[in-house]
Amino acid sequence: MTQDEMKRLVGAAAAAYVNQNMPEGITLGVGTGSTANFFIDAIAKHKNRYRGAVSSSDASTARLLHYGIDVFDLNQIDDLPVYVDGADEINELGHMLKGGGGALTREKILASVAKEFVCVVDASKCVSVLGFFPLPVEVIPMARTSVAHALRTLGGMPKIRVRPDGDIYMSDNGCIILDVHRLKIIDPEAFEVAVNQIPGVVTVGLFAHRGADICLMGSVSGVKKIDYRGEMT
């Protein structure tokens, strides 16, 4: 089974999980990235069951609208029962490293208000220690040099994210992203706080203080559900 096939399997499993566990008429929280895209593809078949969605990126919004799913601003809704999104890495406690797709700030906002965070990944994303994948940090442009210096003092090697054409990558929020290499994040909660306290940082792609509630992990043997609140199936 290829990685894309595993992602498609997990996306379908997430749609089934939401359909079975969430009431009709709710607004769904939808993340960003390739696995989230497969979830959108799968949930589109059941779009009439839901009011619509709130999205963490312009790209996901476009995909949802393509399927005729209404997309709301977060300020327009009072309740977000579930948020479904992928991760670049996830550990045994449900702490995640996210932001490879550049939407970490909006992802963190949606995660913070969602009652349940369902993380959808393939088995390659499960790690014992976070940090092999570069840690994204979204930064106000004028602070990129000072923030980079502060990140080096924390033991990382920050690099400005660029697009394939060589231009600096700009987030949907008009900010730059520093990808921090050579990290071994032993205490994700403490490191999240340390980076967020650097002046000029919008947010860091560590989701430790608000980690996943459920992980649906795809592998060659199928989809395993890990409940960080105490169950594994």
PDB file of C-alpha atoms in Angstrom:
ATOM      1  CA  MET A   1       0.000   0.000   0.000  1.00  0.00           C
ATOM      2  CA  THR A   2       1.422   3.393  -0.984  1.00  0.00           C
ATOM      3  CA  GLN A   3       1.504   6.380   1.348  1.00  0.00           C
ATOM      4  CA  ASP A   4      -1.264   8.074  -0.652  1.00  0.00           C
ATOM      5  CA  GLU A   5      -3.402   4.932  -0.417  1.00  0.00           C
ATOM      6  CA  MET A   6      -2.933   4.930   3.368  1.00  0.00           C
ATOM      7  CA  LYS A   7      -3.859   8.607   3.516  1.00  0.00           C
ATOM      8  CA  ARG A   8      -6.988   7.968   1.454  1.00  0.00           C
ATOM      9  CA  LEU A   9      -7.911   5.100   3.776  1.00  0.00           C
ATOM     10  CA  VAL A  10      -7.469   7.327   6.836  1.00  0.00           C
ATOM     11  CA  GLY A  11      -9.449  10.154   5.247  1.00  0.00           C
ATOM     12  CA  ALA A  12     -12.338   7.774   4.639  1.00  0.00           C
ATOM     13  CA  ALA A  13     -12.046   6.442   8.211  1.00  0.00           C
ATOM     14  CA  ALA A  14     -12.192   9.997   9.573  1.00  0.00           C
ATOM     15  CA  ALA A  15     -15.340  10.715   7.576  1.00  0.00           C
ATOM     16  CA  ALA A  16     -16.900   7.509   8.929  1.00  0.00           C
ATOM     17  CA  TYR A  17     -15.872   8.421  12.485  1.00  0.00           C
ATOM     18  CA  VAL A  18     -17.402  11.882  12.223  1.00  0.00           C
ATOM     19  CA  ASN A  19     -20.608  10.536  10.679  1.00  0.00           C
ATOM     20  CA  GLN A  20     -20.975   7.990  13.484  1.00  0.00           C
ATOM     21  CA  ASN A  21     -20.073  10.227  16.400  1.00  0.00           C
ATOM     22  CA  MET A  22     -21.249  13.728  15.539  1.00  0.00           C
ATOM     23  CA  PRO A  23     -24.863  14.937  15.301  1.00  0.00           C
ATOM     24  CA  GLU A  24     -26.395  16.193  12.086  1.00  0.00           C
ATOM     25  CA  GLY A  25     -26.422  19.919  11.406  1.00  0.00           C
ATOM     26  CA  ILE A  26     -23.078  20.779  13.006  1.00  0.00           C
ATOM     27  CA  THR A  27     -20.263  22.798  11.489  1.00  0.00           C
ATOM     28  CA  LEU A  28     -17.084  20.781  10.917  1.00  0.00           C
ATOM     29  CA  GLY A  29     -13.559  22.046  11.511  1.00  0.00           C
ATOM     30  CA  VAL A  30     -11.317  21.085   8.600  1.00  0.00           C
ATOM     31  CA  GLY A  31      -7.534  21.268   8.451  1.00  0.00           C
ATOM     32  CA  THR A  32      -4.944  21.534   5.714  1.00  0.00           C
ATOM     33  CA  GLY A  33      -2.705  19.123   3.849  1.00  0.00           C
ATOM     34  CA  SER A  34      -2.836  15.964   1.782  1.00  0.00           C
ATOM     35  CA  THR A  35      -4.548  13.772   4.393  1.00  0.00           C
ATOM     36  CA  ALA A  36      -7.053  16.512   5.223  1.00  0.00           C
ATOM     37  CA  ASN A  37      -7.779  16.709   1.494  1.00  0.00           C
ATOM     38  CA  PHE A  38      -8.719  13.025   1.466  1.00  0.00           C
ATOM     39  CA  PHE A  39     -11.029  13.684   4.422  1.00  0.00           C
ATOM     40  CA  ILE A  40     -12.697  16.502   2.487  1.00  0.00           C
ATOM     41  CA  ASP A  41     -13.124  14.198  -0.506  1.00  0.00           C
ATOM     42  CA  ALA A  42     -14.736  11.547   1.700  1.00  0.00           C
ATOM     43  CA  ILE A  43     -16.985  13.825   3.761  1.00  0.00           C
ATOM     44  CA  ALA A  44     -18.256  15.542   0.607  1.00  0.00           C
ATOM     45  CA  LYS A  45     -20.410  12.464  -0.028  1.00  0.00           C
ATOM     46  CA  HIS A  46     -22.260  13.278   3.206  1.00  0.00           C
ATOM     47  CA  LYS A  47     -22.273  17.061   2.899  1.00  0.00           C
ATOM     48  CA  ASN A  48     -26.042  17.354   3.343  1.00  0.00           C
ATOM     49  CA  ARG A  49     -25.662  15.947   6.847  1.00  0.00           C
ATOM     50  CA  TYR A  50     -23.799  19.064   7.989  1.00  0.00           C
ATOM     51  CA  ARG A  51     -24.346  22.803   8.067  1.00  0.00           C
ATOM     52  CA  GLY A  52     -20.907  23.381   6.540  1.00  0.00           C
ATOM     53  CA  ALA A  53     -17.320  23.832   7.655  1.00  0.00           C
ATOM     54  CA  VAL A  54     -14.726  26.233   8.945  1.00  0.00           C
ATOM     55  CA  SER A  55     -11.356  25.892   7.274  1.00  0.00           C
ATOM     56  CA  SER A  56      -7.757  26.445   8.323  1.00  0.00           C
ATOM     57  CA  SER A  57      -6.497  27.615   4.924  1.00  0.00           C
ATOM     58  CA  ASP A  58      -7.451  29.168   1.631  1.00  0.00           C
ATOM     59  CA  ALA A  59      -6.541  25.902  -0.117  1.00  0.00           C
ATOM     60  CA  SER A  60      -8.916  23.815   2.013  1.00  0.00           C
ATOM     61  CA  THR A  61     -11.625  26.450   1.624  1.00  0.00           C
ATOM     62  CA  ALA A  62     -11.325  26.183  -2.162  1.00  0.00           C
ATOM     63  CA  ARG A  63     -11.601  22.389  -1.994  1.00  0.00           C
ATOM     64  CA  LEU A  64     -14.664  22.529   0.246  1.00  0.00           C
ATOM     65  CA  LEU A  65     -16.381  25.075  -1.986  1.00  0.00           C
ATOM     66  CA  HIS A  66     -15.597  22.912  -5.013  1.00  0.00           C
ATOM     67  CA  TYR A  67     -17.774  20.217  -3.454  1.00  0.00           C
ATOM     68  CA  GLY A  68     -20.536  22.681  -2.655  1.00  0.00           C
ATOM     69  CA  ILE A  69     -19.843  22.693   1.086  1.00  0.00           C
ATOM     70  CA  ASP A  70     -20.572  26.046   2.724  1.00  0.00           C
ATOM     71  CA  VAL A  71     -17.550  27.566   4.475  1.00  0.00           C
ATOM     72  CA  PHE A  72     -18.027  29.883   7.446  1.00  0.00           C
ATOM     73  CA  ASP A  73     -15.753  32.318   9.189  1.00  0.00           C
ATOM     74  CA  LEU A  74     -14.985  31.138  12.716  1.00  0.00           C
ATOM     75  CA  ASN A  75     -16.609  34.317  14.031  1.00  0.00           C
ATOM     76  CA  GLN A  76     -19.910  33.194  12.496  1.00  0.00           C
ATOM     77  CA  ILE A  77     -20.263  30.030  14.554  1.00  0.00           C
ATOM     78  CA  ASP A  78     -20.898  29.430  18.240  1.00  0.00           C
ATOM     79  CA  ASP A  79     -19.763  25.819  18.522  1.00  0.00           C
ATOM     80  CA  LEU A  80     -17.122  23.594  16.898  1.00  0.00           C
ATOM     81  CA  PRO A  81     -17.725  20.002  17.984  1.00  0.00           C
ATOM     82  CA  VAL A  82     -14.889  18.443  15.968  1.00  0.00           C
ATOM     83  CA  TYR A  83     -11.740  19.438  14.102  1.00  0.00           C
ATOM     84  CA  VAL A  84     -10.081  17.004  11.685  1.00  0.00           C
ATOM     85  CA  ASP A  85      -6.508  17.606  10.551  1.00  0.00           C
ATOM     86  CA  GLY A  86      -3.233  15.869   9.823  1.00  0.00           C
ATOM     87  CA  ALA A  87       0.187  16.189  11.426  1.00  0.00           C
ATOM     88  CA  ASP A  88       3.799  16.084  10.327  1.00  0.00           C
ATOM     89  CA  GLU A  89       4.694  14.181  13.505  1.00  0.00           C
ATOM     90  CA  ILE A  90       2.745  12.835  16.488  1.00  0.00           C
ATOM     91  CA  ASN A  91       4.032  11.162  19.634  1.00  0.00           C
ATOM     92  CA  GLU A  92       2.541   8.639  22.057  1.00  0.00           C
ATOM     93  CA  LEU A  93       0.924  11.413  24.133  1.00  0.00           C
ATOM     94  CA  GLY A  94      -0.862  13.032  21.193  1.00  0.00           C
ATOM     95  CA  HIS A  95       1.555  15.958  21.019  1.00  0.00           C
ATOM     96  CA  MET A  96       1.967  17.032  17.403  1.00  0.00           C
ATOM     97  CA  LEU A  97       4.340  18.926  15.164  1.00  0.00           C
ATOM     98  CA  LYS A  98       2.326  20.668  12.448  1.00  0.00           C
ATOM     99  CA  GLY A  99       2.625  23.400   9.852  1.00  0.00           C
ATOM    100  CA  GLY A 100       4.327  21.751   6.909  1.00  0.00           C
ATOM    101  CA  GLY A 101       1.488  23.090   4.784  1.00  0.00           C
ATOM    102  CA  GLY A 102       1.945  26.605   6.156  1.00  0.00           C
ATOM    103  CA  ALA A 103      -1.413  26.905   7.946  1.00  0.00           C
ATOM    104  CA  LEU A 104      -0.222  26.395  11.536  1.00  0.00           C
ATOM    105  CA  THR A 105      -1.717  29.581  13.012  1.00  0.00           C
ATOM    106  CA  ARG A 106      -5.244  29.005  11.742  1.00  0.00           C
ATOM    107  CA  GLU A 107      -4.916  25.312  12.573  1.00  0.00           C
ATOM    108  CA  LYS A 108      -4.004  26.158  16.149  1.00  0.00           C
ATOM    109  CA  ILE A 109      -6.915  28.578  16.459  1.00  0.00           C
ATOM    110  CA  LEU A 110      -9.417  25.974  15.270  1.00  0.00           C
ATOM    111  CA  ALA A 111      -7.871  23.296  17.481  1.00  0.00           C
ATOM    112  CA  SER A 112      -8.144  25.586  20.493  1.00  0.00           C
ATOM    113  CA  VAL A 113     -11.912  25.993  20.157  1.00  0.00           C
ATOM    114  CA  ALA A 114     -12.801  22.479  18.980  1.00  0.00           C
ATOM    115  CA  LYS A 115     -14.294  20.103  21.525  1.00  0.00           C
ATOM    116  CA  GLU A 116     -12.569  17.154  19.859  1.00  0.00           C
ATOM    117  CA  PHE A 117      -9.398  17.090  17.746  1.00  0.00           C
ATOM    118  CA  VAL A 118      -9.179  14.109  15.404  1.00  0.00           C
ATOM    119  CA  CYS A 119      -5.672  13.721  13.977  1.00  0.00           C
ATOM    120  CA  VAL A 120      -5.384  11.754  10.724  1.00  0.00           C
ATOM    121  CA  VAL A 121      -1.963  10.374   9.788  1.00  0.00           C
ATOM    122  CA  ASP A 122      -0.180   7.483   8.160  1.00  0.00           C
ATOM    123  CA  ALA A 123       2.102   5.360  10.328  1.00  0.00           C
ATOM    124  CA  SER A 124       5.266   7.150   9.172  1.00  0.00           C
ATOM    125  CA  LYS A 125       4.223  10.238  11.167  1.00  0.00           C
ATOM    126  CA  CYS A 126       4.317   8.468  14.552  1.00  0.00           C
ATOM    127  CA  VAL A 127       7.550   9.224  16.422  1.00  0.00           C
ATOM    128  CA  SER A 128       8.975   8.819  19.906  1.00  0.00           C
ATOM    129  CA  VAL A 129      10.586  12.294  19.946  1.00  0.00           C
ATOM    130  CA  LEU A 130       9.348  15.320  17.978  1.00  0.00           C
ATOM    131  CA  GLY A 131      11.733  17.386  15.898  1.00  0.00           C
ATOM    132  CA  PHE A 132      13.095  15.281  13.058  1.00  0.00           C
ATOM    133  CA  PHE A 133      10.664  17.135  10.779  1.00  0.00           C
ATOM    134  CA  PRO A 134      11.615  20.843  10.788  1.00  0.00           C
ATOM    135  CA  LEU A 135       9.520  22.837  13.265  1.00  0.00           C
ATOM    136  CA  PRO A 136       7.535  25.637  11.550  1.00  0.00           C
ATOM    137  CA  VAL A 137       7.353  28.994  13.290  1.00  0.00           C
ATOM    138  CA  GLU A 138       5.159  31.727  11.795  1.00  0.00           C
ATOM    139  CA  VAL A 139       6.764  35.134  12.229  1.00  0.00           C
ATOM    140  CA  ILE A 140       5.894  38.780  11.594  1.00  0.00           C
ATOM    141  CA  PRO A 141       8.222  39.751   8.693  1.00  0.00           C
ATOM    142  CA  MET A 142      10.021  42.606  10.487  1.00  0.00           C
ATOM    143  CA  ALA A 143      11.072  40.211  13.263  1.00  0.00           C
ATOM    144  CA  ARG A 144      12.508  37.393  11.183  1.00  0.00           C
ATOM    145  CA  THR A 145      16.159  38.128  12.058  1.00  0.00           C
ATOM    146  CA  SER A 146      15.598  38.603  15.782  1.00  0.00           C
ATOM    147  CA  VAL A 147      13.364  35.543  16.012  1.00  0.00           C
ATOM    148  CA  ALA A 148      15.888  33.450  14.097  1.00  0.00           C
ATOM    149  CA  HIS A 149      18.598  34.506  16.558  1.00  0.00           C
ATOM    150  CA  ALA A 150      16.391  33.529  19.516  1.00  0.00           C
ATOM    151  CA  LEU A 151      15.613  30.154  17.932  1.00  0.00           C
ATOM    152  CA  ARG A 152      19.326  29.468  17.518  1.00  0.00           C
ATOM    153  CA  THR A 153      19.822  30.079  21.243  1.00  0.00           C
ATOM    154  CA  LEU A 154      17.199  27.351  21.828  1.00  0.00           C
ATOM    155  CA  GLY A 155      19.339  24.915  19.861  1.00  0.00           C
ATOM    156  CA  GLY A 156      17.722  25.033  16.443  1.00  0.00           C
ATOM    157  CA  MET A 157      18.847  26.000  12.954  1.00  0.00           C
ATOM    158  CA  PRO A 158      16.116  28.226  11.443  1.00  0.00           C
ATOM    159  CA  LYS A 159      15.731  28.651   7.693  1.00  0.00           C
ATOM    160  CA  ILE A 160      13.280  30.920   5.888  1.00  0.00           C
ATOM    161  CA  ARG A 161      10.745  28.881   3.949  1.00  0.00           C
ATOM    162  CA  VAL A 162      10.821  29.600   0.232  1.00  0.00           C
ATOM    163  CA  ARG A 163       8.571  28.620  -2.634  1.00  0.00           C
ATOM    164  CA  PRO A 164       9.736  26.403  -5.511  1.00  0.00           C
ATOM    165  CA  ASP A 165      10.411  29.533  -7.587  1.00  0.00           C
ATOM    166  CA  GLY A 166      12.780  30.860  -4.897  1.00  0.00           C
ATOM    167  CA  ASP A 167      10.503  33.594  -3.541  1.00  0.00           C
ATOM    168  CA  ILE A 168       9.923  33.787   0.198  1.00  0.00           C
ATOM    169  CA  TYR A 169       6.862  31.795   1.233  1.00  0.00           C
ATOM    170  CA  MET A 170       4.117  33.980   2.688  1.00  0.00           C
ATOM    171  CA  SER A 171       1.355  32.459   4.791  1.00  0.00           C
ATOM    172  CA  ASP A 172      -2.343  33.166   4.280  1.00  0.00           C
ATOM    173  CA  ASN A 173      -1.867  35.674   7.123  1.00  0.00           C
ATOM    174  CA  GLY A 174       0.848  37.606   5.270  1.00  0.00           C
ATOM    175  CA  CYS A 175       3.650  36.306   7.510  1.00  0.00           C
ATOM    176  CA  ILE A 176       6.836  34.349   6.876  1.00  0.00           C
ATOM    177  CA  ILE A 177       7.650  30.897   8.193  1.00  0.00           C
ATOM    178  CA  LEU A 178      10.952  29.863   9.725  1.00  0.00           C
ATOM    179  CA  ASP A 179      11.518  26.107   9.552  1.00  0.00           C
ATOM    180  CA  VAL A 180      13.709  25.106  12.473  1.00  0.00           C
ATOM    181  CA  HIS A 181      16.017  22.147  11.854  1.00  0.00           C
ATOM    182  CA  ARG A 182      18.195  20.017  14.150  1.00  0.00           C
ATOM    183  CA  LEU A 183      15.789  19.873  17.061  1.00  0.00           C
ATOM    184  CA  LYS A 184      15.146  17.061  19.512  1.00  0.00           C
ATOM    185  CA  ILE A 185      12.110  18.214  21.475  1.00  0.00           C
ATOM    186  CA  ILE A 186      12.186  16.277  24.724  1.00  0.00           C
ATOM    187  CA  ASP A 187       9.617  18.470  26.513  1.00  0.00           C
ATOM    188  CA  PRO A 188       7.125  19.676  23.853  1.00  0.00           C
ATOM    189  CA  GLU A 189       4.946  21.654  26.290  1.00  0.00           C
ATOM    190  CA  ALA A 190       7.876  23.660  27.670  1.00  0.00           C
ATOM    191  CA  PHE A 191       9.363  24.225  24.225  1.00  0.00           C
ATOM    192  CA  GLU A 192       6.023  25.447  22.878  1.00  0.00           C
ATOM    193  CA  VAL A 193       5.866  28.053  25.634  1.00  0.00           C
ATOM    194  CA  ALA A 194       9.476  29.119  25.091  1.00  0.00           C
ATOM    195  CA  VAL A 195       9.014  29.745  21.363  1.00  0.00           C
ATOM    196  CA  ASN A 196       5.658  31.471  21.754  1.00  0.00           C
ATOM    197  CA  GLN A 197       7.245  33.945  24.173  1.00  0.00           C
ATOM    198  CA  ILE A 198       9.711  35.230  21.565  1.00  0.00           C
ATOM    199  CA  PRO A 199       8.559  38.703  20.414  1.00  0.00           C
ATOM    200  CA  GLY A 200       7.510  38.572  16.765  1.00  0.00           C
ATOM    201  CA  VAL A 201       6.357  34.944  16.808  1.00  0.00           C
ATOM    202  CA  VAL A 202       2.759  34.554  15.694  1.00  0.00           C
ATOM    203  CA  THR A 203       2.637  30.884  16.642  1.00  0.00           C
ATOM    204  CA  VAL A 204       4.758  27.762  16.680  1.00  0.00           C
ATOM    205  CA  GLY A 205       3.802  24.489  15.056  1.00  0.00           C
ATOM    206  CA  LEU A 206       3.916  22.542  18.304  1.00  0.00           C
ATOM    207  CA  PHE A 207       0.513  21.292  19.416  1.00  0.00           C
ATOM    208  CA  ALA A 208       1.380  20.055  22.892  1.00  0.00           C
ATOM    209  CA  HIS A 209      -0.798  22.110  25.218  1.00  0.00           C
ATOM    210  CA  ARG A 210      -3.698  21.356  22.870  1.00  0.00           C
ATOM    211  CA  GLY A 211      -2.847  17.959  21.452  1.00  0.00           C
ATOM    212  CA  ALA A 212      -4.960  15.387  19.655  1.00  0.00           C
ATOM    213  CA  ASP A 213      -7.864  13.654  21.376  1.00  0.00           C
ATOM    214  CA  ILE A 214      -8.100  10.905  18.770  1.00  0.00           C
ATOM    215  CA  CYS A 215      -5.581   9.663  16.215  1.00  0.00           C
ATOM    216  CA  LEU A 216      -6.652   7.633  13.214  1.00  0.00           C
ATOM    217  CA  MET A 217      -3.432   6.068  11.961  1.00  0.00           C
ATOM    218  CA  GLY A 218      -3.239   4.295   8.642  1.00  0.00           C
ATOM    219  CA  SER A 219      -0.863   1.422   7.972  1.00  0.00           C
ATOM    220  CA  VAL A 220      -0.596  -1.577   5.647  1.00  0.00           C
ATOM    221  CA  SER A 221      -2.750  -3.519   8.126  1.00  0.00           C
ATOM    222  CA  GLY A 222      -5.560  -0.934   8.149  1.00  0.00           C
ATOM    223  CA  VAL A 223      -6.571   1.983  10.369  1.00  0.00           C
ATOM    224  CA  LYS A 224      -5.884   2.002  14.110  1.00  0.00           C
ATOM    225  CA  LYS A 225      -7.745   4.379  16.406  1.00  0.00           C
ATOM    226  CA  ILE A 226      -5.770   5.743  19.340  1.00  0.00           C
ATOM    227  CA  ASP A 227      -7.743   7.593  21.988  1.00  0.00           C
ATOM    228  CA  TYR A 228      -5.385   9.672  24.125  1.00  0.00           C
ATOM    229  CA  ARG A 229      -8.114   9.858  26.722  1.00  0.00           C
ATOM    230  CA  GLY A 230      -7.607   6.169  27.432  1.00  0.00           C
ATOM    231  CA  GLU A 231      -8.654   3.779  24.654  1.00  0.00           C
ATOM    232  CA  MET A 232      -6.963   2.041  21.729  1.00  0.00           C
ATOM    233  CA  THR A 233      -8.750   0.000  19.043  1.00  0.00           C
TER     234      THR A 233
END
